[in-house]
Tab-separated table of C-alpha atoms in Angstrom:
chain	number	residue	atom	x	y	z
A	211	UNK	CA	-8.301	6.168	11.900
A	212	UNK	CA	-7.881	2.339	11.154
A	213	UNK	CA	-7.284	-0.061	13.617
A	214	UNK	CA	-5.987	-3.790	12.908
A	215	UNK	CA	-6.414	-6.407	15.357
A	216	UNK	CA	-6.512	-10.719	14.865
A	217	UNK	CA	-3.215	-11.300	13.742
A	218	UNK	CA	-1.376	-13.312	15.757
A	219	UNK	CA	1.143	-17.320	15.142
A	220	UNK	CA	-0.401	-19.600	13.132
A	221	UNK	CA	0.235	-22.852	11.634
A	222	UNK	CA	0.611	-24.005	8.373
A	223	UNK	CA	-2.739	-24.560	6.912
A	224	UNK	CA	-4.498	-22.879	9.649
A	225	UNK	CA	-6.983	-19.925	9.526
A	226	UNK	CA	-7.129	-16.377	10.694
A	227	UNK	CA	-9.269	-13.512	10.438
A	228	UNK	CA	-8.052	-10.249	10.811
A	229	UNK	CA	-10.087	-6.722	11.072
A	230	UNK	CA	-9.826	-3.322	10.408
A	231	UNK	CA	-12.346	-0.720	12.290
A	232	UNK	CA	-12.612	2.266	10.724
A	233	UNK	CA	-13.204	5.366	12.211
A	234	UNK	CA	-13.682	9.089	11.031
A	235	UNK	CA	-14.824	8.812	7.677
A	236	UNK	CA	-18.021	8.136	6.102
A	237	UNK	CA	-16.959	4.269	5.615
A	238	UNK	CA	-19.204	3.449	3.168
A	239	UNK	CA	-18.198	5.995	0.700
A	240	UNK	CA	-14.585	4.695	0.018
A	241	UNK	CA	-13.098	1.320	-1.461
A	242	UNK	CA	-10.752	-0.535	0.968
A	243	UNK	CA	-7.682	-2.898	0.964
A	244	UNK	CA	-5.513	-5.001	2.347
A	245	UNK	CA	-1.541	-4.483	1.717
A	246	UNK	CA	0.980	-7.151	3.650
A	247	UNK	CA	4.762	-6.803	3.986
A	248	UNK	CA	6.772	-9.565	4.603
A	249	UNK	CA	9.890	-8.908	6.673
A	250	UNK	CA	12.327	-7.687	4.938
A	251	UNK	CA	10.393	-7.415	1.646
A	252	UNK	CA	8.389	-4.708	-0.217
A	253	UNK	CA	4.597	-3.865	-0.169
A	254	UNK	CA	2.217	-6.345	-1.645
A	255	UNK	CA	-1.422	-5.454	-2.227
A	256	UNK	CA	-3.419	-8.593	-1.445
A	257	UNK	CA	-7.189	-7.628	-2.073
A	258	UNK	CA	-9.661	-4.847	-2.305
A	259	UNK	CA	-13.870	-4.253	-1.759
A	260	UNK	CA	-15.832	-1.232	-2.906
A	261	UNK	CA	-17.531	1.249	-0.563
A	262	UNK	CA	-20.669	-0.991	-0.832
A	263	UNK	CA	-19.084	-4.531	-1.148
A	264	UNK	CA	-20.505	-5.805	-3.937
A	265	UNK	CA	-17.180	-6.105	-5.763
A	266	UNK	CA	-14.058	-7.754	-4.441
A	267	UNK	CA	-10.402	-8.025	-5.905
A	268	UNK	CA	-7.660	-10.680	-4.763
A	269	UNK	CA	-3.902	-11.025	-6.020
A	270	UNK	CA	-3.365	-14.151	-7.807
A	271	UNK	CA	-0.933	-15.045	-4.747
A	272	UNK	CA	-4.011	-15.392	-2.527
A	273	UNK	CA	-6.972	-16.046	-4.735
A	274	UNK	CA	-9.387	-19.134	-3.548
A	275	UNK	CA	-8.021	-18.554	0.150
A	276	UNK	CA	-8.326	-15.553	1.508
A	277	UNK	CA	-11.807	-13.665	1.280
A	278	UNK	CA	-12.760	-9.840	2.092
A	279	UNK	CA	-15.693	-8.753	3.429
A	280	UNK	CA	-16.933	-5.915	5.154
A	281	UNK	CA	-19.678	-4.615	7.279
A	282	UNK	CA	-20.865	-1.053	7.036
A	283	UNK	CA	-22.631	-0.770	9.894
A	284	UNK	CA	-19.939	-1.693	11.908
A	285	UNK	CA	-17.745	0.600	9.938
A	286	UNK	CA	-15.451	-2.657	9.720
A	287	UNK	CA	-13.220	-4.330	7.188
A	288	UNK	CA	-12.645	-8.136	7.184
A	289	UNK	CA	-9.851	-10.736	5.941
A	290	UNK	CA	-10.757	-13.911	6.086
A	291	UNK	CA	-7.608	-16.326	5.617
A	292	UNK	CA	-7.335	-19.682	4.786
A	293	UNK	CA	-5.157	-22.277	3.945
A	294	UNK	CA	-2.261	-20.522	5.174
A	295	UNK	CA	1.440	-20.582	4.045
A	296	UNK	CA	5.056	-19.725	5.376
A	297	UNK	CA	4.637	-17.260	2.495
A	298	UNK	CA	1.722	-15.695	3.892
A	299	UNK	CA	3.829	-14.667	6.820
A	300	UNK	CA	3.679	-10.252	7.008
A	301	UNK	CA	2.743	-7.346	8.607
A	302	UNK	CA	-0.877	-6.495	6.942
A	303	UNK	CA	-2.404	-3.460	6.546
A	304	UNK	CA	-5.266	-2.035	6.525
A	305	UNK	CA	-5.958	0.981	3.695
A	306	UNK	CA	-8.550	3.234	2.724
A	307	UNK	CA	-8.649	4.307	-1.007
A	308	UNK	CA	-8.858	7.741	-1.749
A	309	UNK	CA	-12.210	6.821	-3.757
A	310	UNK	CA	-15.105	4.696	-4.175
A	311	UNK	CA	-12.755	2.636	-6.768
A	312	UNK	CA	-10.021	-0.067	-5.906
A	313	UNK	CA	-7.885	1.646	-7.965
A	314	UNK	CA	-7.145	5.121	-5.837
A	315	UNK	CA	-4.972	5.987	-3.550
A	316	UNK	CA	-4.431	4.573	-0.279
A	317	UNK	CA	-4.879	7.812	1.541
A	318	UNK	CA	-5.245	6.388	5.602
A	319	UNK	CA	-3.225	3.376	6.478
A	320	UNK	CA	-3.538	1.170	9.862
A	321	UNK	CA	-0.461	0.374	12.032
A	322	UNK	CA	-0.431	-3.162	10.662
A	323	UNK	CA	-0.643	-6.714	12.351
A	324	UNK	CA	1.517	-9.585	12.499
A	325	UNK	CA	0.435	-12.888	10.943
A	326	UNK	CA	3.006	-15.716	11.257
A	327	UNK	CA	2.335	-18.891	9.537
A	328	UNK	CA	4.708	-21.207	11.414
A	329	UNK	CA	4.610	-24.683	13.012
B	254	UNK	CA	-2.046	-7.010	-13.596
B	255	UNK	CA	0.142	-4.078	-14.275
B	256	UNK	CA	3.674	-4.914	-13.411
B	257	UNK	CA	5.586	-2.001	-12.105
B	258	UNK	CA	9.298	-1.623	-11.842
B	259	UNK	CA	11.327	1.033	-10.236
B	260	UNK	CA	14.836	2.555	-10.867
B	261	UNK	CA	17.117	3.028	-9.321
B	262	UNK	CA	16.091	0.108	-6.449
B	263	UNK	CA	19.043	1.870	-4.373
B	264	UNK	CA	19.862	5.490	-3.947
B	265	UNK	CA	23.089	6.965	-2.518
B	266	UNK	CA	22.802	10.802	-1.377
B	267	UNK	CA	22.871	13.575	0.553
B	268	UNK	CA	20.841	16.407	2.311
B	269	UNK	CA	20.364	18.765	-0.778
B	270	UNK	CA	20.746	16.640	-3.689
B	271	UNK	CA	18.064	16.851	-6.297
B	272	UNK	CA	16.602	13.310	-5.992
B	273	UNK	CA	14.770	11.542	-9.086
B	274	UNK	CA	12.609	8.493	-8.973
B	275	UNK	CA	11.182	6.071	-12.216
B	276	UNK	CA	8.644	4.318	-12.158
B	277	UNK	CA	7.849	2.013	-15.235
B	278	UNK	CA	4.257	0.050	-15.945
B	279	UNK	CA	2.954	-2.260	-17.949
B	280	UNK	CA	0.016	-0.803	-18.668
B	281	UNK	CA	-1.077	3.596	-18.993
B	282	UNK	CA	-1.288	4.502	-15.670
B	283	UNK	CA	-1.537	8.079	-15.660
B	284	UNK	CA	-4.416	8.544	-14.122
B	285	UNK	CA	-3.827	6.428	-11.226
B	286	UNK	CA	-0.097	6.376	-9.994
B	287	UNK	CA	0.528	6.934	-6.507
B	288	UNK	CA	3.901	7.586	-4.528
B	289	UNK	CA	4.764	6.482	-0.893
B	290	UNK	CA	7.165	6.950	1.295
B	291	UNK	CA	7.739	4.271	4.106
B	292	UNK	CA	10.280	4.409	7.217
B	293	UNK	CA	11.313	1.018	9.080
B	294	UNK	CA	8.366	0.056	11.152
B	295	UNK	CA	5.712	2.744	9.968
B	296	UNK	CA	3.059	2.231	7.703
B	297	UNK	CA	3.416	3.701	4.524
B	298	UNK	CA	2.721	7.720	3.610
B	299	UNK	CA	0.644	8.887	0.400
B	300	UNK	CA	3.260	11.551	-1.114
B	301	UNK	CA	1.350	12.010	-4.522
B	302	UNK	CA	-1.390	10.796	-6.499
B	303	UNK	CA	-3.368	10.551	-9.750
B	304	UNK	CA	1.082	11.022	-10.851
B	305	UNK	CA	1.165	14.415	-10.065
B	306	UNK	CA	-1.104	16.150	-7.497
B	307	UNK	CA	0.161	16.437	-3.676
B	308	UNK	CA	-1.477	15.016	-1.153
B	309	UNK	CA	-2.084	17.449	1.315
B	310	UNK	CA	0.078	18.015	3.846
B	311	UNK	CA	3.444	16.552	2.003
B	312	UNK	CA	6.249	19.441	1.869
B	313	UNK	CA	6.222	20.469	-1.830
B	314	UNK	CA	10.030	19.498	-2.470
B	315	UNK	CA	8.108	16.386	-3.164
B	316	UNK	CA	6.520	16.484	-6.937
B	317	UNK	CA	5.866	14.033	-9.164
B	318	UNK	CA	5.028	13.469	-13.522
B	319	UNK	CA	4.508	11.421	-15.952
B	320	UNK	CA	2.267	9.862	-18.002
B	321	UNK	CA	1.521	6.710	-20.125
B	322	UNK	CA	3.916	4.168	-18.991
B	323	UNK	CA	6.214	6.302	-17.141
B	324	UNK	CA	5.701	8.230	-13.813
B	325	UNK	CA	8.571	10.024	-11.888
B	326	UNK	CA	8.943	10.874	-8.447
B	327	UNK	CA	11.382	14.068	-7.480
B	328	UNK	CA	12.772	15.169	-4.252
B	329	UNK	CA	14.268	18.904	-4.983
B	330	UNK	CA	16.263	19.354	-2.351
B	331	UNK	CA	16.743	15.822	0.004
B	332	UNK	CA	16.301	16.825	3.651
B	333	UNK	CA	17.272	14.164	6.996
B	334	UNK	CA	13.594	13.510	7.327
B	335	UNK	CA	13.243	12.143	3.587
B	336	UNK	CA	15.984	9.153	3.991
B	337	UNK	CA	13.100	6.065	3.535
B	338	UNK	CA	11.987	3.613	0.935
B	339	UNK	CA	9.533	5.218	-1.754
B	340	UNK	CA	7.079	2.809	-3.918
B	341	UNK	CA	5.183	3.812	-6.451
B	342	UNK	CA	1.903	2.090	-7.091
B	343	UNK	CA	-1.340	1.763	-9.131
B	344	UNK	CA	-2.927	-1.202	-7.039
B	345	UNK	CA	-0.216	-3.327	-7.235
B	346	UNK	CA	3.281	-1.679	-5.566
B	347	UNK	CA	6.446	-1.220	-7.217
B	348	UNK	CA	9.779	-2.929	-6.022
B	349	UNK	CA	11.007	0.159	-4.084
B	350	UNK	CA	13.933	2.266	-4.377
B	351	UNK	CA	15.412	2.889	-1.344
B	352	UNK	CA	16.845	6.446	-0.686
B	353	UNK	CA	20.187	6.269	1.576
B	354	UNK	CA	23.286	8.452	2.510
């Protein structure tokens, strides 16, 4: 199970960090990401970590502002956000890849939280 | 990045009809497409991955193929349940085709 929590109204070039605790799985073992939808619109993926975070993977849309992170002994995944737009304004996800790699398949999905970047 | 489109982006049918989905990349994906299907307010399912193995516990009117460039997504035989908006992905997400009566 994956459960999203920290999203929440935010104004424009404000911060936010949202989580994702895992449970269920051996963590560790499996690359995770963050996918946001913004109303309306189609699935984005926004960034990725391996299973032991030493790697980390951004779209271009949120490169130098938003940073993953995650702590395996807390069996939790991180999104730091920074510098935040209208743009930025989606339902994010939590997903767990189907691997170690970035690149699998996103085989457990959260129920999403709500980030609105609004003054 | 791979780019990935999708065609159609809108699909008009009924319960029964065969249903076909394309999904085009930039770059050989093969190895690593992935199929969704999302209804209004969920989060999104895993229907297929590495293009053409099920993930388990998806009905098996649901198949998919490809290879290369190309992937395709096929419903056999549409039922109520399967009216939703299907991406196809390989870290980045397609556009979406949208499956309708």
């Amino acid at each position: 199970q994956l459960l999203e929590s920290g999203g929440g109204l935010v104004q424009p070039g404000g911060s936010l960090r949202l989580s994702c605790a895992a449970s269920g799985f051996t963590f560790s073992s499996y690359a995770m990401s963050w996918v946001r939808q913004a109303p309306g619109k189609g699935l984005e993926w926004v960034s990725g970590i391996t299973g032991s975070g030493v790697s980390t993977y951004y779209a271009d849309s949120v490169k130098g502002r938003f940073s993953i992170s995650r702590d395996n002994s807390k069996n939790t995944l991180y999104l730091q956000m920074k510098s935040l737009r209208a743009e930025d304004t989606a339902v994010y996800y939590c997903a767990k890849s189907d691997v170690a790699m970035v690149t699998g398949a996103f085989d457990m999905w959260g129920q999403g939280t709500m980030v609105t970047v609004s003054s | 990045d791979i780019q990935l489109t999708q065609s159609p982006s809108f699909l008009s049918a009924s319960v029964g009809d065969r249903v076909t989905i394309t999904c085009r990349a930039s770059q050989d994906v093969t190895n690593y497409l992935a199929w969704y299907q999302q209804k209004p307010g969920k989060a999104p399912k895993l229907l297929i991955y590495a293009a053409s193995t099920l993930q388990s516990g998806v009905p098996s009117r649901f198949s998919g193929s490809g290879s290369g460039t190309e992937g395709t997504l096929t419903i056999s035989s549409l039922q109520p349940e399967d009216f939703a908006t299907y991406y196809c992905q390989q870290l980045t997400f397609g556009p979406g085709t949208k499956v309708d009566v």
